[in-house]
Short mmCIF file of N, CA and C in Angstrom, two decimals:
data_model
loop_
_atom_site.label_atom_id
_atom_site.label_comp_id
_atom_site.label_asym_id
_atom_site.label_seq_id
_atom_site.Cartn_x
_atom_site.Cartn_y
_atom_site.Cartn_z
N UNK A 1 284.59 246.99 -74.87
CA UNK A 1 284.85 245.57 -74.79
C UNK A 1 284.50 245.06 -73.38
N UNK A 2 284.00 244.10 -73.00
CA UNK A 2 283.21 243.29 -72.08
C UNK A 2 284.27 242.28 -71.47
N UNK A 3 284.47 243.13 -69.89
CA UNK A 3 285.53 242.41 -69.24
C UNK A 3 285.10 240.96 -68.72
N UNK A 4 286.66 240.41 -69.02
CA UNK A 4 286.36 238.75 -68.77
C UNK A 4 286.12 238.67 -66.72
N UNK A 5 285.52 237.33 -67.01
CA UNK A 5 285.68 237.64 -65.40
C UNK A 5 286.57 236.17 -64.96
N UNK A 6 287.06 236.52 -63.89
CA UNK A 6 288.55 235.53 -63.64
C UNK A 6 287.41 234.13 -63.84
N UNK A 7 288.41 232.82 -64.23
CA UNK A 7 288.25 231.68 -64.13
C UNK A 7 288.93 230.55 -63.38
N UNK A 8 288.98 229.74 -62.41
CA UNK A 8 289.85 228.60 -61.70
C UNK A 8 289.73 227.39 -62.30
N UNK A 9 290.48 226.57 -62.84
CA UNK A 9 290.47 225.93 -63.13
C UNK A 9 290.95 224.04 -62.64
N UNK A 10 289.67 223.86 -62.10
CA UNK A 10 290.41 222.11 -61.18
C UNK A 10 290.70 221.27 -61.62
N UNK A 11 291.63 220.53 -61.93
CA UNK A 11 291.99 219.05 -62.84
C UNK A 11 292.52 218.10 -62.47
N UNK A 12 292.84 217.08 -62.41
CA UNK A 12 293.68 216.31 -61.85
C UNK A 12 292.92 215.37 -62.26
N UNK A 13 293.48 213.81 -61.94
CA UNK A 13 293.54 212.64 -62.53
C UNK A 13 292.05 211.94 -61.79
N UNK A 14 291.40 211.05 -63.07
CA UNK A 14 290.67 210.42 -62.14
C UNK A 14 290.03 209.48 -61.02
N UNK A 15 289.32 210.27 -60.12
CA UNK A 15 289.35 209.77 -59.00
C UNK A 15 289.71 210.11 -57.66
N UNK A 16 290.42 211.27 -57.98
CA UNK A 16 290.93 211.98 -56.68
C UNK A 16 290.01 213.07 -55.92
N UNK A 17 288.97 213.30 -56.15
CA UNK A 17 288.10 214.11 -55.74
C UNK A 17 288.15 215.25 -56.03
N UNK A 18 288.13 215.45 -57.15
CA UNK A 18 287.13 216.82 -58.24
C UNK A 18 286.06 216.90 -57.84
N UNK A 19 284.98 215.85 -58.05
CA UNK A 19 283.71 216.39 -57.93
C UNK A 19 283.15 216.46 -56.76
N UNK A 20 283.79 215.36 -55.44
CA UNK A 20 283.94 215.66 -54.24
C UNK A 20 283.73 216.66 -53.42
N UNK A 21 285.20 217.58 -53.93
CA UNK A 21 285.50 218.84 -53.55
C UNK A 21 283.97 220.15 -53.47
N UNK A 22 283.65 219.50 -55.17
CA UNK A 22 282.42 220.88 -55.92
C UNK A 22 281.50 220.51 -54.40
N UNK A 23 281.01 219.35 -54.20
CA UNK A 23 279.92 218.76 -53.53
C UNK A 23 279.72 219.08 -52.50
N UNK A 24 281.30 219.25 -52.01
CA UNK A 24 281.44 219.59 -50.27
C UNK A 24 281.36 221.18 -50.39
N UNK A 25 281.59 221.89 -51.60
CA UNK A 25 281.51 223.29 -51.17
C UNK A 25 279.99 223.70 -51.31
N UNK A 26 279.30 223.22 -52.49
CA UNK A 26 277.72 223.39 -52.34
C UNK A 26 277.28 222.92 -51.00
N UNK A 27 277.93 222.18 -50.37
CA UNK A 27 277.15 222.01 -49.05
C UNK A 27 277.74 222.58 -48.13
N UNK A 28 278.69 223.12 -48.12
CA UNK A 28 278.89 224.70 -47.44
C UNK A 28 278.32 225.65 -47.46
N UNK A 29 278.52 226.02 -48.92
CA UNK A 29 277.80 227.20 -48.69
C UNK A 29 276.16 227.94 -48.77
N UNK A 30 275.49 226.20 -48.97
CA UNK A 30 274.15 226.24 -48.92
C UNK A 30 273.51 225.73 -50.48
N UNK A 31 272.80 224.34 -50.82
CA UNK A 31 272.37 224.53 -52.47
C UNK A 31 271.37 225.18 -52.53
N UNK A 32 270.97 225.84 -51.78
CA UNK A 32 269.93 227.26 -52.72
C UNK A 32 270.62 228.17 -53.34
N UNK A 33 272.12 228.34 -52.85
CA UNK A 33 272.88 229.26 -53.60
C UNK A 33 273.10 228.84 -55.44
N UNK A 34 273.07 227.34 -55.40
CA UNK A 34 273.89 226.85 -56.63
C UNK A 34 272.51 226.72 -57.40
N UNK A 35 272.59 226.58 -58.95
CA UNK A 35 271.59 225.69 -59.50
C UNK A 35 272.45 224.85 -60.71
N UNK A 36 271.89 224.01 -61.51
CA UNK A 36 272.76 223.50 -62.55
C UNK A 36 272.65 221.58 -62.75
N UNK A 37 274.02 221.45 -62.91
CA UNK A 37 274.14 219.55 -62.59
C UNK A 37 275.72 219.53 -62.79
N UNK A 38 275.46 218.14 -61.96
CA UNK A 38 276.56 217.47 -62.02
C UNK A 38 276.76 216.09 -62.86
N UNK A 39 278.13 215.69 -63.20
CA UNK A 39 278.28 213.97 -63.61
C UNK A 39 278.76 212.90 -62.46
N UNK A 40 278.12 212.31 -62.25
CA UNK A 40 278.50 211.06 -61.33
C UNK A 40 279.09 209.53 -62.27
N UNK A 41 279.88 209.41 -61.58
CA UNK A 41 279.99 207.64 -62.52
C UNK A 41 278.89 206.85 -62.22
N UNK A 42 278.83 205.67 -62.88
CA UNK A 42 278.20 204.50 -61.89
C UNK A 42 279.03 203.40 -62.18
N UNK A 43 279.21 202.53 -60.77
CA UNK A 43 279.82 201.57 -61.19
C UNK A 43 279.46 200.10 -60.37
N UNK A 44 280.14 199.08 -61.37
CA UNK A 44 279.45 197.71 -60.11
C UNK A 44 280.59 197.45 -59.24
N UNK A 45 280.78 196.31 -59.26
CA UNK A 45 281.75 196.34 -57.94
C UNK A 45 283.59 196.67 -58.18
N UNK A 46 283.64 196.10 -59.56
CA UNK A 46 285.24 196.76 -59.57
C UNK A 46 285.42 197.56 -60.79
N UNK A 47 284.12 198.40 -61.54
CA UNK A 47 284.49 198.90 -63.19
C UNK A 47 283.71 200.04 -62.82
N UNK A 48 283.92 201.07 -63.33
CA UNK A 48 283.12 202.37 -64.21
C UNK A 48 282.15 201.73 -65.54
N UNK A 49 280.95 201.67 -64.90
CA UNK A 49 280.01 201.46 -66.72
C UNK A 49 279.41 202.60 -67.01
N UNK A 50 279.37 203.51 -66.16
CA UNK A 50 278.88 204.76 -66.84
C UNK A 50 278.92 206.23 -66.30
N UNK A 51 278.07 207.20 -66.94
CA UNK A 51 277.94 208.06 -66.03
C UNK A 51 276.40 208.77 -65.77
N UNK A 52 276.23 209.09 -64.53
CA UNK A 52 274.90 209.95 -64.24
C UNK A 52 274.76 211.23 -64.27
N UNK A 53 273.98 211.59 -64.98
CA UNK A 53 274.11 213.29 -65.21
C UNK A 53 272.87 213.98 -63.71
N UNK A 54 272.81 214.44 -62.80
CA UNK A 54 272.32 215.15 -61.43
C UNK A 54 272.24 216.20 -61.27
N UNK A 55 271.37 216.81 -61.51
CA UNK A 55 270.53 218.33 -61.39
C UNK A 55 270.85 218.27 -60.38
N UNK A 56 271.13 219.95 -59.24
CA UNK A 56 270.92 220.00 -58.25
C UNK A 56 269.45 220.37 -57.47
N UNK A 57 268.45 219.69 -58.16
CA UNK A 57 267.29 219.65 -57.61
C UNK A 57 266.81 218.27 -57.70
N UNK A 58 267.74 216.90 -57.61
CA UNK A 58 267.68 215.83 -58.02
C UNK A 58 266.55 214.87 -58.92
N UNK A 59 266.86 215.47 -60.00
CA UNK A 59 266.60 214.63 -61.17
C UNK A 59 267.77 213.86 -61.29
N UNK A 60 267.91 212.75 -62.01
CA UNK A 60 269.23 211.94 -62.07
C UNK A 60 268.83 211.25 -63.67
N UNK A 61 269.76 210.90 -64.61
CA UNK A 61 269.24 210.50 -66.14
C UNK A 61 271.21 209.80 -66.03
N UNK A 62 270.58 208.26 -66.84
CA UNK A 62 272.30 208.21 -67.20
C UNK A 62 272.47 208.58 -68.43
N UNK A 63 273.48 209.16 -68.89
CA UNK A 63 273.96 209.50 -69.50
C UNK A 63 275.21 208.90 -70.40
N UNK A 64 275.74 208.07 -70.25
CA UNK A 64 275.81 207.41 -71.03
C UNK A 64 276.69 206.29 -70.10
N UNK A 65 276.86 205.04 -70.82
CA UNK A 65 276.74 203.65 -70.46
C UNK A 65 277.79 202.60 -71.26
N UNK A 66 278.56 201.68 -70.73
CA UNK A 66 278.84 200.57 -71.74
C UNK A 66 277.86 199.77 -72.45
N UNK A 67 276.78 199.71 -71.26
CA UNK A 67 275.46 198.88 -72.12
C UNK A 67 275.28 199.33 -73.27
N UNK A 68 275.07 200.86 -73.19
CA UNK A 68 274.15 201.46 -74.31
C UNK A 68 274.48 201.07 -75.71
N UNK A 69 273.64 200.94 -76.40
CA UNK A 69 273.68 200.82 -78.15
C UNK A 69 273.49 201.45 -79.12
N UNK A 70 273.58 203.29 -78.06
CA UNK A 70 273.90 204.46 -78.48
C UNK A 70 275.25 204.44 -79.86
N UNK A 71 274.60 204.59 -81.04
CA UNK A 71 276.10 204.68 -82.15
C UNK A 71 276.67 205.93 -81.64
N UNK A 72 276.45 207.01 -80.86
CA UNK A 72 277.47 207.97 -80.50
C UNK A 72 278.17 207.36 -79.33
N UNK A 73 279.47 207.24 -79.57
CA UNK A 73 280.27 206.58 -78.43
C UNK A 73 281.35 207.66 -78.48
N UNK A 74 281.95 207.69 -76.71
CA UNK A 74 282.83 208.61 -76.50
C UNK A 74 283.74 207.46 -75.44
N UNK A 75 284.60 206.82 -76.07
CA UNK A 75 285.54 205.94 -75.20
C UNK A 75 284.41 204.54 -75.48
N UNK A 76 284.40 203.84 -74.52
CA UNK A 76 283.49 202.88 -74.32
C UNK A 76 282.34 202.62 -73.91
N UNK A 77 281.78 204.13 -73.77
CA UNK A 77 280.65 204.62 -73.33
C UNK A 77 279.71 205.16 -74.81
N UNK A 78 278.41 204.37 -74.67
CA UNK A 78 277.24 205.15 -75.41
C UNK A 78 276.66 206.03 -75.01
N UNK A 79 276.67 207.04 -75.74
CA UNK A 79 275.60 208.85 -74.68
C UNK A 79 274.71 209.22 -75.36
N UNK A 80 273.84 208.79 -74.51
CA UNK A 80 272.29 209.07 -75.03
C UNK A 80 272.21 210.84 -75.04
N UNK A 81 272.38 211.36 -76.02
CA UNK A 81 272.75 212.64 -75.73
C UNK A 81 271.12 213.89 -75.47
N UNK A 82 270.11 212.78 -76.43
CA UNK A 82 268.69 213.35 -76.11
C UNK A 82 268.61 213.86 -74.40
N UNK A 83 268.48 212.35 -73.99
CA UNK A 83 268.50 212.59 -72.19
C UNK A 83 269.23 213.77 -71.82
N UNK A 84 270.64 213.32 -72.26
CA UNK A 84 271.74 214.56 -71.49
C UNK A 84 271.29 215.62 -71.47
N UNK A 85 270.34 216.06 -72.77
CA UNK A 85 270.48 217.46 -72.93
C UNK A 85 269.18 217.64 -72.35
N UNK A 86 268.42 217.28 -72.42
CA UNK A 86 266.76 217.05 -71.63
C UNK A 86 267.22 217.89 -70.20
N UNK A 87 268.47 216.75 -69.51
CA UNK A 87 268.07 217.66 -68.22
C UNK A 87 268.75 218.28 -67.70
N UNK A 88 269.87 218.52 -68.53
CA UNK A 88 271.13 219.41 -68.67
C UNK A 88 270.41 220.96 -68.45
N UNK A 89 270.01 220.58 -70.19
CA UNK A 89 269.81 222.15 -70.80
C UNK A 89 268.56 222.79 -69.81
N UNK A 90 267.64 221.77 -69.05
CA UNK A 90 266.39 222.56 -68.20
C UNK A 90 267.10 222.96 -66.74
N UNK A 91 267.93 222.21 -66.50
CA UNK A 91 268.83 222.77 -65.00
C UNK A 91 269.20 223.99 -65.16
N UNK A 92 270.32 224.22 -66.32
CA UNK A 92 270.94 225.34 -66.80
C UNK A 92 270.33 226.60 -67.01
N UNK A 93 268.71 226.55 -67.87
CA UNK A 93 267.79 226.81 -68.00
C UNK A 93 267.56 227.54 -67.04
N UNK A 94 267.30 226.66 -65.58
CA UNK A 94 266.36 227.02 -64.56
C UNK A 94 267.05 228.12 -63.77
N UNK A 95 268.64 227.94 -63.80
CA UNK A 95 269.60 228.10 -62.85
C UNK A 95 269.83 229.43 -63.49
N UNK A 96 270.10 229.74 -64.65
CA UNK A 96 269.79 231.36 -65.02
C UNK A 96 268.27 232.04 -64.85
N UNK A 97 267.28 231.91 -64.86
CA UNK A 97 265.66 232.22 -64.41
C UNK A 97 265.84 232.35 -63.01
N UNK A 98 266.47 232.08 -62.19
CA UNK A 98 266.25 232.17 -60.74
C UNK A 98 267.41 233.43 -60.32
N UNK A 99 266.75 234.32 -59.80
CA UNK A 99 267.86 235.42 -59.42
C UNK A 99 268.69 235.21 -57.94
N UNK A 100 268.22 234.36 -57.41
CA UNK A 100 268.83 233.97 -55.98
C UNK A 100 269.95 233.28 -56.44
N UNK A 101 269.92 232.44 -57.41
CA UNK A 101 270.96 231.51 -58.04
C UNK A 101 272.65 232.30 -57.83
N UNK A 102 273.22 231.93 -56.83
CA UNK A 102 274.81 232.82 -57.55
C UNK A 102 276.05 232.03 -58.05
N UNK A 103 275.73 230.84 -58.12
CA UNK A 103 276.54 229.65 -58.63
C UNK A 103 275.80 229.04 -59.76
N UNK A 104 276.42 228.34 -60.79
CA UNK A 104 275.85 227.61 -61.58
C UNK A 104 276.70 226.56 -62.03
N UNK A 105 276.67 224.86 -61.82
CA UNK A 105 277.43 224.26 -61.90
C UNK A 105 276.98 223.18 -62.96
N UNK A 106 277.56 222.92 -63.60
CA UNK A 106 277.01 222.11 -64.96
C UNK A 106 278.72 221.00 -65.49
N UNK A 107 278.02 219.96 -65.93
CA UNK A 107 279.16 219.28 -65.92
C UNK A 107 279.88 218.53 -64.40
N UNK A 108 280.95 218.05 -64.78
CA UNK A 108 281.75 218.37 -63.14
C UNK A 108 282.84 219.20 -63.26
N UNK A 109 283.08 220.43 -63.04
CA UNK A 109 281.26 221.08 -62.82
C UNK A 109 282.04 222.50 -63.22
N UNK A 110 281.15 223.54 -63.28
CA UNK A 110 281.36 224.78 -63.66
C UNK A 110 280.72 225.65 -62.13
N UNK A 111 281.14 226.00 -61.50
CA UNK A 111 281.36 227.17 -61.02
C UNK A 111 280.77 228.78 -61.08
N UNK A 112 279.93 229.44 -61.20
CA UNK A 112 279.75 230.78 -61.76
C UNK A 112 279.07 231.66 -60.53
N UNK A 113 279.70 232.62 -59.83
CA UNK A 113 278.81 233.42 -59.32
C UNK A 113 279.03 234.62 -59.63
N UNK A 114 277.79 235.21 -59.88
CA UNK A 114 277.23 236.38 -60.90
C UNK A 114 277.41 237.71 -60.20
N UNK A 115 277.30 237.57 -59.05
CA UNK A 115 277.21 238.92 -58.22
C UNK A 115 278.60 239.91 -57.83
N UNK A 116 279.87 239.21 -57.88
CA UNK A 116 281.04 239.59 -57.67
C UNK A 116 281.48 239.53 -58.59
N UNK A 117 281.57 239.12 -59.98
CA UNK A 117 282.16 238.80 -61.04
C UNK A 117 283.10 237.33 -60.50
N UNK A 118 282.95 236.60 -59.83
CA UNK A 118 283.85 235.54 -59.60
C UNK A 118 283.56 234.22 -60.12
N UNK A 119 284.47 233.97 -61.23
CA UNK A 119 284.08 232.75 -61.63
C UNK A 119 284.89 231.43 -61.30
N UNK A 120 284.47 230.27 -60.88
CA UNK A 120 285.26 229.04 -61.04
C UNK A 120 285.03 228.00 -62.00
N UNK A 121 285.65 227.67 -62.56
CA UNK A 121 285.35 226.61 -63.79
C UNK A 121 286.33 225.41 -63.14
N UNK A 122 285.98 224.21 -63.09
CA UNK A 122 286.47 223.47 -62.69
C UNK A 122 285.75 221.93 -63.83
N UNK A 123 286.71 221.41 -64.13
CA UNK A 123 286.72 220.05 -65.18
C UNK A 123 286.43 218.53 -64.38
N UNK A 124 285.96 217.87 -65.04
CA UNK A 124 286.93 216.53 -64.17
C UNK A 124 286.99 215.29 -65.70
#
């Protein structure tokens, strides 16, 4: 049987700096280490209308929107889920193909380095 490897798990309410946190540690510890993406909101001056999905080799795609007229809706948001996965699944993709890679962060965000067995999974 195929040992699990530990997981951390970050949560908390939104807005308090989850994805912050991921951002400031990829830039610690160097993004050649990481590959993957992240979710960003976007917003105008006082609302959340959406969110941006961000490769860490900056591609940027929104992902879904109040505008949108996407019939898949998750809250008040339409998610163009084609896009999502367009540059989701090629980050993810890329970020396992590269052996230097020892992080892989997807979402906000997942966490993975391969070489110690140490994993962080972190939500937002």
């Amino acid at each position: 049987m195929k040992k699990l490897e530990p997981c951390f798990l970050l949560t908390g309410k939104p807005r308090v700096g989850k994805s912050t946190s991921i951002k400031r540690i990829i830039q610690q510890i160097g993004p050649e280490y990481f590959g993957g993406f992240y979710t960003e909101e976007i917003r105008n001056s006082t609302n959340r209308t959406g969110f941006n999905c961000i490769t860490l080799h900056g591609e940027t795609v929104c992902m879904a929107s109040v505008y949108s007229e996407s019939s898949v809706r998750v809250g008040r948001y339409g998610v163009d889920i084609v896009a999502f996965e367009n540059i989701a699944l090629n980050a993810l993709t890329l970020s396992l193909s590269v052996s230097t890679t020892n992080f892989r962060v997807s979402g906000s965000c997942w966490l993975h380095k391969k070489r110690n067995g140490l994993s962080q999974r972190t939500n937002a």
